[in-house]
Coordinates of C-alpha atoms in Angstrom, one line a residue:
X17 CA 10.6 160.9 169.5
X18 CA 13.5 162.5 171.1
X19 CA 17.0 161.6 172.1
X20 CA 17.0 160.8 175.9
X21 CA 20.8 159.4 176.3
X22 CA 23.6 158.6 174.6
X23 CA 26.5 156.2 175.9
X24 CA 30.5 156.2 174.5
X25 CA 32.2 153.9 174.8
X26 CA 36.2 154.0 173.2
X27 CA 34.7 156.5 170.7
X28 CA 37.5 158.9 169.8
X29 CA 38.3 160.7 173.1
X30 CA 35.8 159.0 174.7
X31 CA 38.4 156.1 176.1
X32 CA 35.8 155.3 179.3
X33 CA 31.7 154.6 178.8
X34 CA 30.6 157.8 179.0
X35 CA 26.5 158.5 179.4
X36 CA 25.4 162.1 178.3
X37 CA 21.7 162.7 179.0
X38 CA 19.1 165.1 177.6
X39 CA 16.4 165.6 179.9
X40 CA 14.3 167.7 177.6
X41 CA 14.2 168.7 174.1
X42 CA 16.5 172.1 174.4
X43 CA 19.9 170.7 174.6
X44 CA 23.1 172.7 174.2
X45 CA 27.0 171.1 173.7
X46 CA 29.2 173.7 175.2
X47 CA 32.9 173.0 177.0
X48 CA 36.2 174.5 176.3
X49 CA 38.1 173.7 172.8
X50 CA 39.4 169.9 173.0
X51 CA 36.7 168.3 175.2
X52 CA 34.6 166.3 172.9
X53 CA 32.1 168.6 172.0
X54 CA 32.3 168.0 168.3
X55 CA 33.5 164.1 168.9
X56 CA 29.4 164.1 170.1
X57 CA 28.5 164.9 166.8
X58 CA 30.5 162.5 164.9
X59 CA 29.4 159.2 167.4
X60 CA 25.7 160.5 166.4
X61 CA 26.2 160.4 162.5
X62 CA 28.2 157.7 163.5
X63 CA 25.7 155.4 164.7
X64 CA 22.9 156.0 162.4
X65 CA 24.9 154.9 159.6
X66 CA 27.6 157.3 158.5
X67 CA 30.2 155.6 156.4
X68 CA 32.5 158.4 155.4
X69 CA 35.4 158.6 157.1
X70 CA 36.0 161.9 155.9
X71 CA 32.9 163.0 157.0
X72 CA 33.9 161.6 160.6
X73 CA 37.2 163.6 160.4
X74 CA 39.0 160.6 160.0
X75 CA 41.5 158.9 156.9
X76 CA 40.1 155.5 157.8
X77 CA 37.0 154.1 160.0
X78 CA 39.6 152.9 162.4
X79 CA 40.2 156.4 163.7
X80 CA 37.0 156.7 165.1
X81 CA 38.6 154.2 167.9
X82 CA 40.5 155.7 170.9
X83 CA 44.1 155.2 169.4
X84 CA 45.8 155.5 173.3
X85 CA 47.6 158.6 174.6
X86 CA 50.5 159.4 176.9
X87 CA 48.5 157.8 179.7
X88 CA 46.4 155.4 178.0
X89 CA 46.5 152.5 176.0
X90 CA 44.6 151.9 172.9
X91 CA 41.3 150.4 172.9
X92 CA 39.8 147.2 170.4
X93 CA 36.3 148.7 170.2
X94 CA 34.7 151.7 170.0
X95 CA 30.7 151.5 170.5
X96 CA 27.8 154.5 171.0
X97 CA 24.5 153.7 171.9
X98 CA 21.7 156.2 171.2
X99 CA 18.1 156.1 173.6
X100 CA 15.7 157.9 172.4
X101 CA 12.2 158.4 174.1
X102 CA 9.0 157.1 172.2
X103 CA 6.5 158.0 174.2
X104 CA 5.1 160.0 171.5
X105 CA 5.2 156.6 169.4
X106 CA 6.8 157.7 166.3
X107 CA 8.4 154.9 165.7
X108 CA 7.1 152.1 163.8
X109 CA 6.7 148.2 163.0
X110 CA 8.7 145.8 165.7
X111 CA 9.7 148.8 168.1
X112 CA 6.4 150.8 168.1
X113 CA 5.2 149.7 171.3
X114 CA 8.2 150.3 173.6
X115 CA 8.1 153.6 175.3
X116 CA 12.0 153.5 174.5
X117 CA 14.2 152.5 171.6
X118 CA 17.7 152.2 171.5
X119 CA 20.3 151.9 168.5
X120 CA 24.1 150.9 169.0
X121 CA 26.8 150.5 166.7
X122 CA 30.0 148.5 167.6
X123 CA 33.5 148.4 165.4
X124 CA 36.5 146.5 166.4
X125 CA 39.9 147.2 165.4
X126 CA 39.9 144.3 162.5
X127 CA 37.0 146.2 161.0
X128 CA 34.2 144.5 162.0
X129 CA 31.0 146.9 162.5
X130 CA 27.8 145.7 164.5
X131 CA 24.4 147.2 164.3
X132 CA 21.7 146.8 167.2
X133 CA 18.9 148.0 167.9
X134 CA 17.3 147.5 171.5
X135 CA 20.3 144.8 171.7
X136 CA 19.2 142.4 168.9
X137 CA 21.5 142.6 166.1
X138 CA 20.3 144.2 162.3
X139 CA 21.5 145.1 159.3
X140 CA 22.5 149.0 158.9
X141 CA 19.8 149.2 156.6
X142 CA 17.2 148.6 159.3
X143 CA 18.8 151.6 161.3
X144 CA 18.4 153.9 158.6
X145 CA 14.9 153.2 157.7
X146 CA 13.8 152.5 161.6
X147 CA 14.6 155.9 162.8
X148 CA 12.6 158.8 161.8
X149 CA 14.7 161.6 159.6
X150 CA 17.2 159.2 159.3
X151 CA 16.4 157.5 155.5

Protein backbone atom coordinates (compact mmCIF):
# COMPACT_ATOMS: atom_id res chain seq x y z
CA UNK A 1 0.00 0.00 0.00
CA UNK A 2 1.19 3.37 -0.89
CA UNK A 3 -0.10 6.90 -0.94
CA UNK A 4 -1.26 7.77 -4.52
CA UNK A 5 -3.00 11.40 -3.79
CA UNK A 6 -3.75 13.54 -1.30
CA UNK A 7 -6.56 16.47 -1.62
CA UNK A 8 -6.63 19.96 0.78
CA UNK A 9 -9.14 21.47 1.11
CA UNK A 10 -9.14 24.93 3.65
CA UNK A 11 -6.20 23.08 5.50
CA UNK A 12 -3.91 25.74 6.85
CA UNK A 13 -2.62 27.58 3.69
CA UNK A 14 -4.29 25.36 1.71
CA UNK A 15 -7.50 27.93 1.29
CA UNK A 16 -8.54 26.14 -2.40
CA UNK A 17 -8.79 22.01 -2.92
CA UNK A 18 -5.58 21.34 -3.73
CA UNK A 19 -4.64 17.57 -5.16
CA UNK A 20 -0.88 16.53 -4.76
CA UNK A 21 -0.12 13.21 -6.42
CA UNK A 22 2.59 10.63 -5.96
CA UNK A 23 2.99 8.67 -8.91
CA UNK A 24 5.54 6.22 -7.46
CA UNK A 25 6.99 5.41 -4.22
CA UNK A 26 10.09 7.98 -4.28
CA UNK A 27 8.40 11.20 -3.43
CA UNK A 28 10.21 14.37 -2.38
CA UNK A 29 8.47 17.89 -0.76
CA UNK A 30 10.73 20.65 -1.86
CA UNK A 31 9.55 24.55 -2.57
CA UNK A 32 10.82 27.72 -1.23
CA UNK A 33 10.29 28.59 2.73
CA UNK A 34 6.39 29.47 3.21
CA UNK A 35 4.76 27.26 0.53
CA UNK A 36 3.18 24.49 2.37
CA UNK A 37 5.76 22.10 2.42
CA UNK A 38 5.63 21.30 6.08
CA UNK A 39 1.62 22.27 6.19
CA UNK A 40 1.80 18.56 3.93
CA UNK A 41 3.01 16.94 6.88
CA UNK A 42 0.72 18.18 9.44
CA UNK A 43 -2.77 17.46 7.03
CA UNK A 44 -1.07 13.69 6.93
CA UNK A 45 -0.78 13.21 10.81
CA UNK A 46 -3.74 15.14 10.58
CA UNK A 47 -5.93 12.85 9.00
CA UNK A 48 -4.89 9.61 10.43
CA UNK A 49 -5.80 10.71 13.76
CA UNK A 50 -3.54 13.27 15.27
CA UNK A 51 -5.10 15.10 18.19
CA UNK A 52 -2.38 17.39 19.41
CA UNK A 53 -2.65 20.60 18.59
CA UNK A 54 0.79 21.19 19.54
CA UNK A 55 1.94 18.61 17.57
CA UNK A 56 0.09 20.28 14.45
CA UNK A 57 1.86 23.61 15.29
CA UNK A 58 -1.22 24.97 16.52
CA UNK A 59 -2.77 26.47 20.29
CA UNK A 60 -6.11 24.92 19.39
CA UNK A 61 -7.49 22.42 16.59
CA UNK A 62 -9.15 25.38 15.06
CA UNK A 63 -5.96 26.60 13.66
CA UNK A 64 -5.58 23.92 11.42
CA UNK A 65 -8.43 25.87 9.35
CA UNK A 66 -7.47 28.58 6.88
CA UNK A 67 -8.05 31.65 9.23
CA UNK A 68 -8.37 34.34 5.95
CA UNK A 69 -5.54 36.66 4.87
CA UNK A 70 -5.19 40.10 3.26
CA UNK A 71 -6.96 38.73 0.26
CA UNK A 72 -9.06 36.05 1.61
CA UNK A 73 -11.68 35.34 3.76
CA UNK A 74 -11.80 32.70 6.32
CA UNK A 75 -12.99 29.39 5.59
CA UNK A 76 -15.80 27.01 7.94
CA UNK A 77 -13.98 23.66 7.10
CA UNK A 78 -10.87 22.39 6.57
CA UNK A 79 -10.91 18.68 5.09
CA UNK A 80 -7.79 16.32 3.61
CA UNK A 81 -8.44 13.28 2.00
CA UNK A 82 -5.65 10.59 1.66
CA UNK A 83 -5.72 7.79 -1.51
CA UNK A 84 -3.63 5.27 -1.17
CA UNK A 85 -3.07 2.43 -3.77
CA UNK A 86 -4.00 -1.23 -2.63
CA UNK A 87 -3.07 -3.07 -5.31
CA UNK A 88 -0.69 -4.88 -3.28
CA UNK A 89 -3.80 -5.70 -0.90
CA UNK A 90 -2.47 -4.74 2.36
CA UNK A 91 -5.34 -3.66 3.68
CA UNK A 92 -7.84 -5.66 5.38
CA UNK A 93 -11.54 -6.67 6.49
CA UNK A 94 -14.33 -4.24 4.60
CA UNK A 95 -11.76 -2.47 2.28
CA UNK A 96 -9.53 -5.38 1.26
CA UNK A 97 -10.92 -5.88 -2.02
CA UNK A 98 -10.79 -2.37 -3.59
CA UNK A 99 -7.74 -1.73 -5.58
CA UNK A 100 -8.00 1.83 -3.78
CA UNK A 101 -8.80 3.16 -0.31
CA UNK A 102 -9.30 6.41 0.72
CA UNK A 103 -9.49 8.15 4.31
CA UNK A 104 -10.81 11.87 4.90
CA UNK A 105 -11.15 13.86 7.82
CA UNK A 106 -13.41 17.01 8.02
CA UNK A 107 -13.59 19.75 11.00
CA UNK A 108 -15.78 22.80 10.97
CA UNK A 109 -15.21 25.80 12.76
CA UNK A 110 -17.75 24.79 15.84
CA UNK A 111 -15.50 21.81 16.35
CA UNK A 112 -17.08 19.19 14.80
CA UNK A 113 -14.51 16.51 13.32
CA UNK A 114 -15.67 13.80 10.63
CA UNK A 115 -14.00 10.61 9.84
CA UNK A 116 -14.54 8.74 6.38
CA UNK A 117 -13.22 6.26 4.89
CA UNK A 118 -13.95 5.56 1.10
CA UNK A 119 -16.86 8.28 1.91
CA UNK A 120 -18.89 6.26 4.54
CA UNK A 121 -18.47 7.86 7.83
CA UNK A 122 -16.36 5.91 11.01
CA UNK A 123 -15.28 6.37 14.15
CA UNK A 124 -11.37 7.60 14.36
CA UNK A 125 -10.76 4.49 15.91
CA UNK A 126 -11.49 2.59 12.65
CA UNK A 127 -8.83 4.92 10.88
CA UNK A 128 -6.24 4.06 13.19
CA UNK A 129 -6.58 0.40 13.16
CA UNK A 130 -7.65 0.31 9.25
CA UNK A 131 -4.49 1.71 7.98
CA UNK A 132 -1.30 -0.16 8.09
CA UNK A 133 1.53 1.52 10.52
CA UNK A 134 -0.99 3.69 11.65
CA UNK A 135 -2.17 1.79 15.26
Amino acid sequence: MRLSKIKLVGFKSFVDSTTIKFPSNLIGIVGPNGCGKSNIIDGIRWVLGEGSAKTLRGDSMADVIFNGSGGRKPVGIASIELTFDNADGTVTGPYAGYSEFSVRRTLSRDGTSQYYQNNAPCRRYDISHSVPGNA
